[in-house]
Coordinates of C-alpha atoms in Angstrom, one line a residue:
X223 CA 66.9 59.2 -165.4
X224 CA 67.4 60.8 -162.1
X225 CA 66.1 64.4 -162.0
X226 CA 67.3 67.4 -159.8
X227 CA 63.7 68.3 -158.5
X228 CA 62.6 71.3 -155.9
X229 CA 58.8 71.6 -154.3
X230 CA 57.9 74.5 -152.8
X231 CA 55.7 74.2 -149.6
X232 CA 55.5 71.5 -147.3
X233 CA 52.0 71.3 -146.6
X234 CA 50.0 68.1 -147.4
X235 CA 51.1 68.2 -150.8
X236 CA 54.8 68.7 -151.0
X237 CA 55.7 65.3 -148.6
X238 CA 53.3 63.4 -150.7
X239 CA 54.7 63.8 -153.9
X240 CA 58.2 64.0 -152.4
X241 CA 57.3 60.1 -150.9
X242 CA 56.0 59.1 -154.6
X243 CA 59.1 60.2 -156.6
X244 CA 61.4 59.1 -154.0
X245 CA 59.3 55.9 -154.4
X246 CA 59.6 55.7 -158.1
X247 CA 63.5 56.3 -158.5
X248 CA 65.4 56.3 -155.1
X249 CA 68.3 58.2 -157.1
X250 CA 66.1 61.3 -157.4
X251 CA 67.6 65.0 -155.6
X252 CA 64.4 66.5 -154.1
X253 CA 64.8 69.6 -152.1
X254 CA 61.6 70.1 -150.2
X255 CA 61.3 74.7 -149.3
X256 CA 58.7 75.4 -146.9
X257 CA 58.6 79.3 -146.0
X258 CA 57.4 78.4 -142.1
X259 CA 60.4 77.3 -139.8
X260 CA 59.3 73.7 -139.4
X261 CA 56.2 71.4 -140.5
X262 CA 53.3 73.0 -139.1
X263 CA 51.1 70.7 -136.7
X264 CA 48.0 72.9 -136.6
X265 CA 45.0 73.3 -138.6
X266 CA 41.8 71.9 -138.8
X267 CA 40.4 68.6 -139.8
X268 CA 40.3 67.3 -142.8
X269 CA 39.5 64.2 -144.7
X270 CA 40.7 61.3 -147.0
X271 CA 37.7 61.1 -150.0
X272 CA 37.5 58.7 -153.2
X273 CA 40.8 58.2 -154.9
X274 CA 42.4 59.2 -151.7
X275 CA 41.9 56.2 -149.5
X276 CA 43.2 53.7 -152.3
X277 CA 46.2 56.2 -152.8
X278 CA 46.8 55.8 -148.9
X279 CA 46.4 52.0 -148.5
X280 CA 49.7 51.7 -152.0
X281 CA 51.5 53.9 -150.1
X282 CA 51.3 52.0 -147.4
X283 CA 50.2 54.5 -145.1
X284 CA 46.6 54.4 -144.6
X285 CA 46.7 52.3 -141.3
X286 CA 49.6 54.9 -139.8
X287 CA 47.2 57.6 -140.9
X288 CA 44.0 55.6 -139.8
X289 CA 45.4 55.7 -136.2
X290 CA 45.8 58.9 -135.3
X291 CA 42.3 59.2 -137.3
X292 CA 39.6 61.7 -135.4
X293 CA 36.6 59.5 -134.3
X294 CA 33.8 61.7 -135.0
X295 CA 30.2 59.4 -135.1
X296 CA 28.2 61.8 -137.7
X297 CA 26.9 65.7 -137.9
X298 CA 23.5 66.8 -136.6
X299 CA 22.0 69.7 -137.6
X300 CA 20.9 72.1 -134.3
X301 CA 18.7 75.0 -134.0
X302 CA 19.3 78.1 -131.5
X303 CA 18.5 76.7 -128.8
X304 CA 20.9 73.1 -129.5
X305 CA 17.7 70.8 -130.6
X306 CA 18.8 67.9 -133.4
X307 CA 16.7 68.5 -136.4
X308 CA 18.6 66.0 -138.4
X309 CA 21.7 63.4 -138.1
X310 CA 23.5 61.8 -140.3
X311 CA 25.8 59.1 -139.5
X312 CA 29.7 58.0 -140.4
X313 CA 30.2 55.2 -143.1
X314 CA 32.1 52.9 -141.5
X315 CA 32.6 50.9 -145.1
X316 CA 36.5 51.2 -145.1
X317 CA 36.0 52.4 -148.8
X318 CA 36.4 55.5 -150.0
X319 CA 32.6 56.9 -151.0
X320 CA 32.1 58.5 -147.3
X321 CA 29.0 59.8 -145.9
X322 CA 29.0 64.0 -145.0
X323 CA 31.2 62.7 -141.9
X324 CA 33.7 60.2 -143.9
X325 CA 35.9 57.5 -141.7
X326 CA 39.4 59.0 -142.7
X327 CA 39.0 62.2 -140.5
X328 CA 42.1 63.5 -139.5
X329 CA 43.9 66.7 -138.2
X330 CA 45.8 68.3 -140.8
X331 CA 48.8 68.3 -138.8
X332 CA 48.8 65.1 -138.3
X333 CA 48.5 63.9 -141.7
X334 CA 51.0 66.1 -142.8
X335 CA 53.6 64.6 -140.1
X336 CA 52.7 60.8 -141.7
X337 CA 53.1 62.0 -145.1
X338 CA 56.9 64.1 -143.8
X339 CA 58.0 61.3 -142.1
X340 CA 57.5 59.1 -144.6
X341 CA 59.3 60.7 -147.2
X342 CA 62.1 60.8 -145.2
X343 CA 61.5 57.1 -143.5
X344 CA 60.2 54.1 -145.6
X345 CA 57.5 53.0 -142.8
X346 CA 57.1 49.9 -144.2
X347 CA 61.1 49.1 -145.3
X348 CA 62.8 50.9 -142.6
X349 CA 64.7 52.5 -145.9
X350 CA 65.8 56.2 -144.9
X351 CA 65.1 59.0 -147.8
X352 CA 67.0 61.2 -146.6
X353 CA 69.5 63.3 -148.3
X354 CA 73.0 62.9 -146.9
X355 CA 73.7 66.3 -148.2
X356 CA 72.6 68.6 -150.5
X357 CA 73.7 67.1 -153.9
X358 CA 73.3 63.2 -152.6
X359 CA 70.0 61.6 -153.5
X360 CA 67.1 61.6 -151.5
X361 CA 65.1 64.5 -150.1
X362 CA 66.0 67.2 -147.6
X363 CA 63.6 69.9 -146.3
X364 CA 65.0 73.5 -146.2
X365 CA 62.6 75.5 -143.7
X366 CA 62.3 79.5 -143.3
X367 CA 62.9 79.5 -147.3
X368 CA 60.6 80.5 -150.6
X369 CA 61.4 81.6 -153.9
X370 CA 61.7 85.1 -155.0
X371 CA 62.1 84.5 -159.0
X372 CA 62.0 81.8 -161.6
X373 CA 64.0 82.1 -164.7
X374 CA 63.6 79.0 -166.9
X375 CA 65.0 77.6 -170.3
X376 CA 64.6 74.4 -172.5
X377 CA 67.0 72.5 -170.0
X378 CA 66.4 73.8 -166.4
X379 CA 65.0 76.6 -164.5
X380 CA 67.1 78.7 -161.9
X381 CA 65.2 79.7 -158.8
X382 CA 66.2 82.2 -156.6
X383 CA 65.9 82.0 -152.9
X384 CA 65.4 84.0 -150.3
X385 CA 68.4 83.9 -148.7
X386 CA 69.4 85.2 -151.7
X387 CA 71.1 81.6 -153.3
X388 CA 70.5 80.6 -156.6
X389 CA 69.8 76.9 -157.7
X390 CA 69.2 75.1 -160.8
X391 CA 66.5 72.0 -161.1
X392 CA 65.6 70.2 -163.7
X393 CA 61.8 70.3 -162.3
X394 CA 60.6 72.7 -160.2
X395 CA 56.8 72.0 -158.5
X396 CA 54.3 74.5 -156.9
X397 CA 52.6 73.1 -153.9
X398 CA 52.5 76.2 -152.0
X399 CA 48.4 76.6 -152.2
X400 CA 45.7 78.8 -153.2
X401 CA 47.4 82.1 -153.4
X402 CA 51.0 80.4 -154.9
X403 CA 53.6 82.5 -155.2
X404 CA 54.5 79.9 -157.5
X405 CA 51.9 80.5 -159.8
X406 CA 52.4 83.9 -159.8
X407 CA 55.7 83.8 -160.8
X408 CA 54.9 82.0 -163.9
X409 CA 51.8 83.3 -165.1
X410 CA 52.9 87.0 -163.7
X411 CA 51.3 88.7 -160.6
X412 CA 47.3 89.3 -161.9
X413 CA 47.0 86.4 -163.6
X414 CA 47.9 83.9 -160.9
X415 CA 45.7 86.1 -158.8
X416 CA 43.0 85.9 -161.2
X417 CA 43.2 82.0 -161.2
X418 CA 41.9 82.1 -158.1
X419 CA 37.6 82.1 -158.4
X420 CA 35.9 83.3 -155.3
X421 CA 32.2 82.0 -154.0
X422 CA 31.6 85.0 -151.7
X423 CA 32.1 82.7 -148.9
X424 CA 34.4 83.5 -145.5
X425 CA 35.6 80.6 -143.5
X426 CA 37.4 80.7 -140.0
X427 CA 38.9 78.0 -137.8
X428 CA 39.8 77.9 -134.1
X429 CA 39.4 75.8 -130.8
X430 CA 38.0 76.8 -127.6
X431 CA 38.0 74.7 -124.5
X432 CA 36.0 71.8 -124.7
X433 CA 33.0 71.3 -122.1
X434 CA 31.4 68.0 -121.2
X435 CA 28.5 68.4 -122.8
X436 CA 31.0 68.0 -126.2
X437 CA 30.5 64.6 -127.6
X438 CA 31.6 62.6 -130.7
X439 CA 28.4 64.5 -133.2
X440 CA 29.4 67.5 -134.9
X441 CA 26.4 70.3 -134.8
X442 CA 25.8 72.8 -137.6
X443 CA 23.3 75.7 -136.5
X444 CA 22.1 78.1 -139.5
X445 CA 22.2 81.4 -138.2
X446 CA 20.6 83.0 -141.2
X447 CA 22.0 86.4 -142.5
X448 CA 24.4 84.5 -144.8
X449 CA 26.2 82.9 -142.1
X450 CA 26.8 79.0 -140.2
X451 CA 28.5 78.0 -137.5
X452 CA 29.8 73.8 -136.9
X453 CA 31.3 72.5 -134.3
X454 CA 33.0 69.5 -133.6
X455 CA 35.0 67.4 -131.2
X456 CA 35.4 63.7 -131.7
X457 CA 38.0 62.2 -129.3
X458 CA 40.0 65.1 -129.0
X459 CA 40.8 67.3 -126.2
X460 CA 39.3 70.7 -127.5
X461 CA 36.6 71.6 -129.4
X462 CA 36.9 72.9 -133.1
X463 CA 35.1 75.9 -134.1
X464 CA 34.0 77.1 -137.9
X465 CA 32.4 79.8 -138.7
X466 CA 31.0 80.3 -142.6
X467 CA 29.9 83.6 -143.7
X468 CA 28.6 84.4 -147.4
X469 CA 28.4 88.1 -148.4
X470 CA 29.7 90.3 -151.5
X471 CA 31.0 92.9 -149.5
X472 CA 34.5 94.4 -150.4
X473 CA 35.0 95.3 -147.3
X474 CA 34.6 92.0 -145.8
X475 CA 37.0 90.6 -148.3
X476 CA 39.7 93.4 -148.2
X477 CA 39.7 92.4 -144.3
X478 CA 40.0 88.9 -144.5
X479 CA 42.1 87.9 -147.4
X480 CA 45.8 87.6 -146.6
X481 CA 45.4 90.2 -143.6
X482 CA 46.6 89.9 -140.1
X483 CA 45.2 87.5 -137.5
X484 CA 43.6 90.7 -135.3
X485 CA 41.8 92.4 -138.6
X486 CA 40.4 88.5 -139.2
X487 CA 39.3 88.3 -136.0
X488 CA 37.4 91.7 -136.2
X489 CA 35.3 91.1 -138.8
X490 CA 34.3 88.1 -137.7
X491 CA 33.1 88.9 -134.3
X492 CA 31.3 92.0 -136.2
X493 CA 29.9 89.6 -138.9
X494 CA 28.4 87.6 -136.2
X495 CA 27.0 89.8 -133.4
X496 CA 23.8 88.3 -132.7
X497 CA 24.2 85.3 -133.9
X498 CA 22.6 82.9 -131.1
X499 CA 23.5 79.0 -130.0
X500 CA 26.5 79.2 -128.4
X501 CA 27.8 82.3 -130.1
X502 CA 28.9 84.3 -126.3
X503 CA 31.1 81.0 -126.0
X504 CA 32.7 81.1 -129.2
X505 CA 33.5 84.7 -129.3
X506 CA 35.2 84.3 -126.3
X507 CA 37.3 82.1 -127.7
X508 CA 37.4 83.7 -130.6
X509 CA 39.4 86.6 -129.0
X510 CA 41.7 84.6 -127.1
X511 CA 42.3 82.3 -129.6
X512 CA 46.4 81.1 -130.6
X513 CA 45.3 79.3 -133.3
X514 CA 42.9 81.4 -135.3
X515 CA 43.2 80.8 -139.0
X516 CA 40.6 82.6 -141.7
X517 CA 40.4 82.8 -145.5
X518 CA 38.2 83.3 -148.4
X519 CA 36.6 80.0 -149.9
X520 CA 37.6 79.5 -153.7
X521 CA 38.5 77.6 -155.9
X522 CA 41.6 78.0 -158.5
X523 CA 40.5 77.2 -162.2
X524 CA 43.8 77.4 -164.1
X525 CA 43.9 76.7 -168.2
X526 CA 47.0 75.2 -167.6
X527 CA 48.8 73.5 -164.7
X528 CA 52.2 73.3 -166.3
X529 CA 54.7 76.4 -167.6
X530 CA 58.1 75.1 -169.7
X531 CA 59.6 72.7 -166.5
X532 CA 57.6 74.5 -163.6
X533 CA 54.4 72.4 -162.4
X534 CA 51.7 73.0 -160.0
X535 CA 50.4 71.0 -157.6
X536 CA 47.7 70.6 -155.1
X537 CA 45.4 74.0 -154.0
X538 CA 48.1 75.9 -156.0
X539 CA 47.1 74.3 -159.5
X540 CA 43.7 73.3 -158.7
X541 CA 42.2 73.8 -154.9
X542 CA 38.8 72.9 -154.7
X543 CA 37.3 74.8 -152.0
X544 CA 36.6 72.8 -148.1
X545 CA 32.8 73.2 -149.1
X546 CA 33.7 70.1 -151.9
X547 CA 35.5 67.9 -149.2
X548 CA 38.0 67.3 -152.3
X549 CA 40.8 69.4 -151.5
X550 CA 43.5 66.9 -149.5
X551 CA 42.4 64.2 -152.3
X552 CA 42.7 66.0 -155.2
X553 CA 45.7 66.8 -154.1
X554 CA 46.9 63.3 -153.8
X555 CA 45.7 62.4 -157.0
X556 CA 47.5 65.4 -158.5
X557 CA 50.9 63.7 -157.2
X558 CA 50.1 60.2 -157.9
X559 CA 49.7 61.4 -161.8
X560 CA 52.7 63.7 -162.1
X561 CA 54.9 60.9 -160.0
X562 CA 53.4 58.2 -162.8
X563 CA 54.0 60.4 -165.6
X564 CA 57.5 61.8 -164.4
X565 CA 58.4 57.4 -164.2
X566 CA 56.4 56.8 -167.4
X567 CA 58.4 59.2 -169.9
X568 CA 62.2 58.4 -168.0
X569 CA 63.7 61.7 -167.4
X570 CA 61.8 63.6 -170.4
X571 CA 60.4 66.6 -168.0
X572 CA 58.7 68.3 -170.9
X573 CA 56.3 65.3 -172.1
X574 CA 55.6 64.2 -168.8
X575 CA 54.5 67.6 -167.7
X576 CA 52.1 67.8 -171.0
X577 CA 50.7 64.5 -170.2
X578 CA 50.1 65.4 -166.6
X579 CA 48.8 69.0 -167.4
X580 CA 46.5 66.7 -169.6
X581 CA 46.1 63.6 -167.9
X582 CA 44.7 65.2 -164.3
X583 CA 42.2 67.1 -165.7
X584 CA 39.0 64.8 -165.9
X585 CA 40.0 64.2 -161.4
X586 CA 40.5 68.2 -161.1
X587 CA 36.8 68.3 -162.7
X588 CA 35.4 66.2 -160.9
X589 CA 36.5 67.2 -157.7
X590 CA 35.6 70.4 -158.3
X591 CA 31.9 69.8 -159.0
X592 CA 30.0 71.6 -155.9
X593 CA 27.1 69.8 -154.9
X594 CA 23.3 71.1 -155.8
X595 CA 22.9 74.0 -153.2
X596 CA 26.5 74.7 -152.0
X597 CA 27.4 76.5 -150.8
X598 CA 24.1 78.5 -150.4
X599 CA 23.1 75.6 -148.1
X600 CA 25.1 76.2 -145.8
X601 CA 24.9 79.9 -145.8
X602 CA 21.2 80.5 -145.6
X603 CA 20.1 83.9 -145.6
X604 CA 16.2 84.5 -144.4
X605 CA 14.7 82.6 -141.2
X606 CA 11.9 81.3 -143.5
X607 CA 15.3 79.2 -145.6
X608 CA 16.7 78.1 -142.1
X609 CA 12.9 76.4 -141.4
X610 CA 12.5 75.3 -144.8
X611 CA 16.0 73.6 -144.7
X612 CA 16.1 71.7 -141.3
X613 CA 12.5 70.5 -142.6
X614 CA 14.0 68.9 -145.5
X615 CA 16.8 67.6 -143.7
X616 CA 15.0 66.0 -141.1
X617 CA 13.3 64.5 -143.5
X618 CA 16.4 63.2 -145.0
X619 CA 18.0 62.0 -141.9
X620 CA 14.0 59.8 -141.0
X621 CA 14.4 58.1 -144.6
X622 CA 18.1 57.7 -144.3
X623 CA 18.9 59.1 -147.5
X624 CA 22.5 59.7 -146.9
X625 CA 23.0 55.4 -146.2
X626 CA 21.3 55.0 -149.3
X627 CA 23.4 57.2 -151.8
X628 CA 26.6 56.4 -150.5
X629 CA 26.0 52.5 -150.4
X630 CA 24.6 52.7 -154.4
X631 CA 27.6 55.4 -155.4
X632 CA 31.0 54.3 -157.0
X633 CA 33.7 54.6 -155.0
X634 CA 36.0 56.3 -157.1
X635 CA 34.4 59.8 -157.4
X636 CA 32.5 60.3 -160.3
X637 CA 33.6 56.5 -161.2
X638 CA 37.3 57.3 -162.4
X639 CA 39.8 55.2 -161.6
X640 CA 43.2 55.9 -160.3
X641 CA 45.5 55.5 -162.8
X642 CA 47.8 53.0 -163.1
X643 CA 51.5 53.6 -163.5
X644 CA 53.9 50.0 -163.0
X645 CA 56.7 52.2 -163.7
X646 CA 56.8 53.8 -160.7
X647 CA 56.5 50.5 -158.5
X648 CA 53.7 51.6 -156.3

């Protein structure tokens, strides 16, 4: 039965599941909001993990998105002065275990674009998705747009815009991520907050110009105190920059935390005075920076992913922090399910939401599970840590350790297999 659906944010998520039910039952109405005023092509890079790659390849899209893929060759770990302590190499496997540096690295934007266009383009049948007008089938993408409430009942839910419209879906979905509005429409203002489960940890992203002495390794220096810095490169034209602090100040967090780009940037340079490596060159960059981005790490841990016929999706239901290298797969996996159960149950929203709300749990687990020392790891605080750490490194990078794990690990994180849904043709 054809259903009347809205997502709200069209980030990684949103065009993903949009592709999957438009997929499943072409005669689907999918309105696509996205509060920005287009598809945003920045971020940083991310990475296609376990159930990911598989998800990719039925789509059809893993050889689009493996082509505008980031080559990156591995990570070394460097000390203050740029000396390799350790390196650990790329798995070139074309499976879906990946080493620390996995195969499927890609810029967010541009995975985002793949997953937009083809939700509105069938890559592979030339078929257009695309809406012909707003109560036709197919999708459209309203931009500059978000919800301001959600009023639901056993047969719909009424969402009012921002514009000040009101609409009525049969299905409404929360992809709009860590700090969804969605979610704290349904759950109510603290509680959504509240969802959200902070590790202490401060991440910012930029790019500065990059030099030739910038090659295809990522570096990570410890700088002690609480605090890393990475770098990386690839094949691109500029240089990415991340910095990762750890602390339980207040102060730190009321300044980062949904606050303006300058504030962001002020605590940072502050947090990292002193800091060594190639700090004078990133803080110059730092301040003159146009695509500075900075949050707190987290990860939401919702009871429930599902209210009445509202659904969460993605960082919004279930974001499992960059330090897990789960988030754009789990998010994926998240819309393969809901797409499967939506196709499964034939236009019965409630039962399909239970069984998804159910049904994705065991992958949300798993992809949350931080590994033994993270984030601490990363965010070392005394100099005699930092020593203690490249030392065991090193030694993990003579003995190859990494090669080993990842050749004798399942693919499938955790070894759960996608589920499969024939119903939805994929």
């Amino acid at each position: 039965m054809p259903l009347k659906v809205l997502i709200i944010g069209a980030g990684v998520c949103g065009p993903a599941f949009a592709t999957m039910l438009r997929r499943s039952d072409p005669e689907h109405n999918i309105t696509v909001l996205e509060r920005h005023p287009g598809i945003r092509h920045n971020g940083l890079q991310i990475d296609l993990r376990a159930w990911g790659v598989p998800i990719m390849k039925r789509l059809g899209l893993l050889d689009i998105a493996s082509k505008r893929c980031v080559h990156e060759n591995g990570i070394a770990i460097v000390d203050s002065k740029g000396r390799k302590h350790a390196e650990f190499g790329v798995n070139k496997s074309h499976t879906g275990q990946q080493s620390f540096t996995s195969e499927f690295e890609i810029m967010r934007g541009d995975l985002v674009e793949v997953l937009y266009e083809a939700s509105l383009k069938d890559p592979k049948t030339g078929v257009s998705g695309e809406a012909e007008n707003e109560d036709a089938p197919g999708i459209r993408y309203k931009f500059s747009t978000w919800p301001t409430a959600l009023t639901q009942d056993e047969k719909g839910v009424h969402v009012t815009l921002s514009d000040g419209t009101t609409k009525r879906y049969d299905l409404v979905i929360g992809a709009d991520g860590q700090w969804s509005r969605t979610r704290r429409l349904i759950f109510g203002e603290e509680e959504g907050l509240k969802m959200f489960k902070r590790l202490n940890v401060y991440a910012a992203y930029y790019t500065v110009p990059r030099e030739p002495e910038d090659d295809d390794i990522a570096r990570f220096y410890h700088v002690g105190g609480g605090r890393g810095i990475a770098m990386r490169s690839g094949d691109r034209p500029e240089t990415q920059v991340y910095l990762m602090a750890r602390t339980n100040s207040e102060e730190v967090q009321r300044a980062v935390e949904r606050q303006p780009v300058e504030t962001q940037k002020a605590v940072f340079e502050k947090l990292y005075e002193g800091a060594g490596w190639q700090w004078e060159r990133f803080r110059k960059g730092l301040r003159e920076s146009t695509d500075f981005y900075a949050d707190s790490l987290g990860q939401v841990k919702a009871p429930h992913i599902v209210k009445g016929r509202v659904a969460l999706l993605g960082d919004a239901a279930s974001c499992a922090s960059p330090v897990t290298g789960m988030g754009t797969t789990v998010s994926l996996i998240g819309s393969w399910v809901l797409a499967g159960e939506l196709a499964r149950h034939k236009g019965d929203v409630p039962t399909a939401l239970e069984a998804y709300d159910a049904n994705v749990r065991p992958y949300i687990d798993e992809a949350q599970k931080l590994m033994l020392g993270v984030p601490w790891v990363m965010t070392i605080d005394s100099n005699w840590g930092v020593f203690l750490i490249r030392l065991l490194l090193s030694f993990f990078s003579f003995i190859k350790l990494d090669k080993i794990l990842f050749a004798i690990l399942p693919e499938d994180k955790g070894g759960i297999k996608i589920p499969e849904y024939p119903e939805t043709n994929m």
